[in-house]
Amino acid sequence: MNQLILKTPLSEAQEDYLKQILLLSSGGTGSLEPTLAVSTQDLADEMQIKPASVTGMLKKLSEHGLVEHEAYRGVRLTATGYKVALEVLRHHRLIEAYLHQALGYGWEEVHAEAERLEHHISEAFEARIAEWLGHPSHDPHGDPIPSAQLELPQDAPSQRLSSLEDGEYGLVMRVATQDQDALNLLARLGIRPGAKVEMLMLGHSVEGTRVRVGEQRYLLPTNLAQMVWVSPLGDEYAG
Amino acid sequence: MNQLILKTPLSEAQEDYLKQILLLSSGGTGSLEPTLAVSTQDLADEMQIKPASVTGMLKKLSEHGLVEHEAYRGVRLTATGYKVALEVLRHHRLIEAYLHQALGYGWEEVHAEAERLEHHISEAFEARIAEWLGHPSHDPHGDPIPSAQLELPQDAPSQRLSSLEDGEYGLVMRVATQDQDALNLLARLGIRPGAKVEMLMLGHSVEGTRVRVGEQRYLLPTNLAQMVWVSPLGDEYAG
DNA sequence: CAACATTTTTAGGTTAGCCTAAACTTAGGT
DNA sequence: ACCTAAGTTTAGGCTAACCTAAAAATGTTG
């Protein structure tokens, strides 16, 4: 319903740039407010292309009024660019939710498929799957889905699993990575949105982060523990 | 299941060429046996591009061993090219069926959406929607869907609606056009797979083709009546 | 069977989006 | 304040898939 009207329809590459600028500028906290400027390098790393190619594309996006690019100082989304990025993100996350709930994909499997489909569905398709899903506010990774009006749901505050105190319990709210191997591992351990995780005593060490999920104890690489966002439960919820 | 392994993954454009060569070479009869060679001109017309562009692409497809192109004499699919074309067609028609049955699209609306999606779904997605649908043999237009092994269902013989005798009844089996306006008109009149149509007395004239659908009588442009394939029912099934 | 209209190919050009290599900021350490 | 490393931009290339214009092959027809 919120079909944005632009002079030129955007290419797949252009949509991906805008989406990545949004994700990087909001710093992976899930809040999606485009605060910081994003560097050419960071975009290049994220998109697996060379910085020189990024510069070229930023010039084009800038001419189209979708970003503001100050040479050597990074790039920011304009109001229009921000809306387009949210629209792409809405497509992506609705598709993830649909693949999971309607077609039985595992929550860790949906990203790659959504990544390709997000650029090729119509507004009608978006509307129909949103309807089927009951207009969900979050995707299977716990990421917020912009509404049809491109507004973001208000998320309860959460913290990284790695920041829980020894003995503290957390309810997993988000798994914030797109790395397929990381997703596979976390899925295998049962660390997914809705799961309860305990930070073990002496849980923080150079060897990693020690946690309990269900009956099992795991030594988790700390960088993985940083990708998992939890809402603390207090020790009384043990079990 | 039947993921074809090719040295180079094909581009969207290449897949479209192979699909169109298959559809044109089987002459729109629905049988999908690649009998005739296809001319550069016909491909150019169908795909809305210039003949010169077609020649260039045929050269490339020929180098990849997907078609045999004899200069000035048209093009044919090789065995490999035929399989790829069937795979693309399977994607297309499964998607059409899924959009219709799972997401409530009208049968006349599904083509455009499927046209874009067919190139961007994984084999896993194909398998899941095929499963959900119960491995259908035909899409919402009545076109046959190649099986996962790329075999085609055996269709009962049918004839064009325009070839029914005066007073004869026909059961609509296929609506063989991709023209959106033609589809809209036929859908509005209730002429869809499964519908029963009567050829009226004096039904054939230069003004068009006169038919009855349900309670209503229509003067149908004859070219539209030629797109509709029916299985004759005999007059006794009146009503 | 020669001439012409049609079809097809060739030759050369465009745009999008990537690349490499080299030149140019900018910022940090002393 | 300078010098260097890191980050960025410029310049020049490449490929895919389209285009136009002109040349060449085909086949139909008088």
Short mmCIF file of C-alpha atoms in Angstrom, two decimals, chain B residues 161-162 164-165 167-173 186 189-200 209-214 216 218 220 225 228-234 237 239:
data_model
loop_
_atom_site.label_atom_id
_atom_site.label_comp_id
_atom_site.label_asym_id
_atom_site.label_seq_id
_atom_site.Cartn_x
_atom_site.Cartn_y
_atom_site.Cartn_z
CA LEU B 161 -13.21 -23.55 -28.53
CA SER B 162 -13.43 -21.89 -31.93
CA LEU B 164 -16.68 -26.59 -31.70
CA GLU B 165 -19.70 -27.34 -33.91
CA GLY B 167 -24.77 -26.46 -30.47
CA GLU B 168 -21.86 -28.47 -29.13
CA TYR B 169 -20.71 -28.24 -25.50
CA GLY B 170 -17.13 -28.08 -24.30
CA LEU B 171 -15.36 -28.31 -20.96
CA VAL B 172 -12.60 -25.71 -20.77
CA MET B 173 -9.24 -27.43 -20.28
CA LEU B 186 -11.95 -14.30 -20.29
CA LEU B 189 -16.78 -13.88 -18.54
CA GLY B 190 -16.15 -16.97 -16.44
CA ILE B 191 -14.23 -18.71 -19.21
CA ARG B 192 -11.62 -20.57 -17.16
CA PRO B 193 -10.40 -24.13 -16.78
CA GLY B 194 -13.31 -26.25 -15.54
CA ALA B 195 -16.03 -24.01 -16.99
CA LYS B 196 -18.62 -25.37 -19.43
CA VAL B 197 -19.19 -23.48 -22.66
CA GLU B 198 -21.78 -23.98 -25.39
CA MET B 199 -21.20 -23.04 -29.00
CA LEU B 200 -24.41 -21.32 -30.04
CA THR B 209 -17.77 -16.51 -32.13
CA ARG B 210 -21.06 -16.79 -30.23
CA VAL B 211 -20.99 -18.83 -27.05
CA ARG B 212 -22.97 -19.37 -23.88
CA VAL B 213 -21.37 -19.49 -20.43
CA GLY B 214 -23.81 -20.20 -17.61
CA GLN B 216 -25.11 -15.52 -20.47
CA TYR B 218 -21.42 -13.63 -25.54
CA LEU B 220 -16.38 -13.45 -28.44
CA ALA B 225 -11.94 -18.26 -28.87
CA VAL B 228 -9.38 -21.49 -25.26
CA TRP B 229 -8.96 -25.27 -25.44
CA VAL B 230 -11.94 -27.47 -24.67
CA SER B 231 -12.83 -31.10 -24.38
CA PRO B 232 -16.15 -31.68 -26.22
CA LEU B 233 -18.99 -32.95 -24.03
CA GLY B 234 -21.81 -33.83 -26.43
CA TYR B 237 -24.76 -32.45 -20.98
CA GLY B 239 -27.61 -27.06 -18.54
#
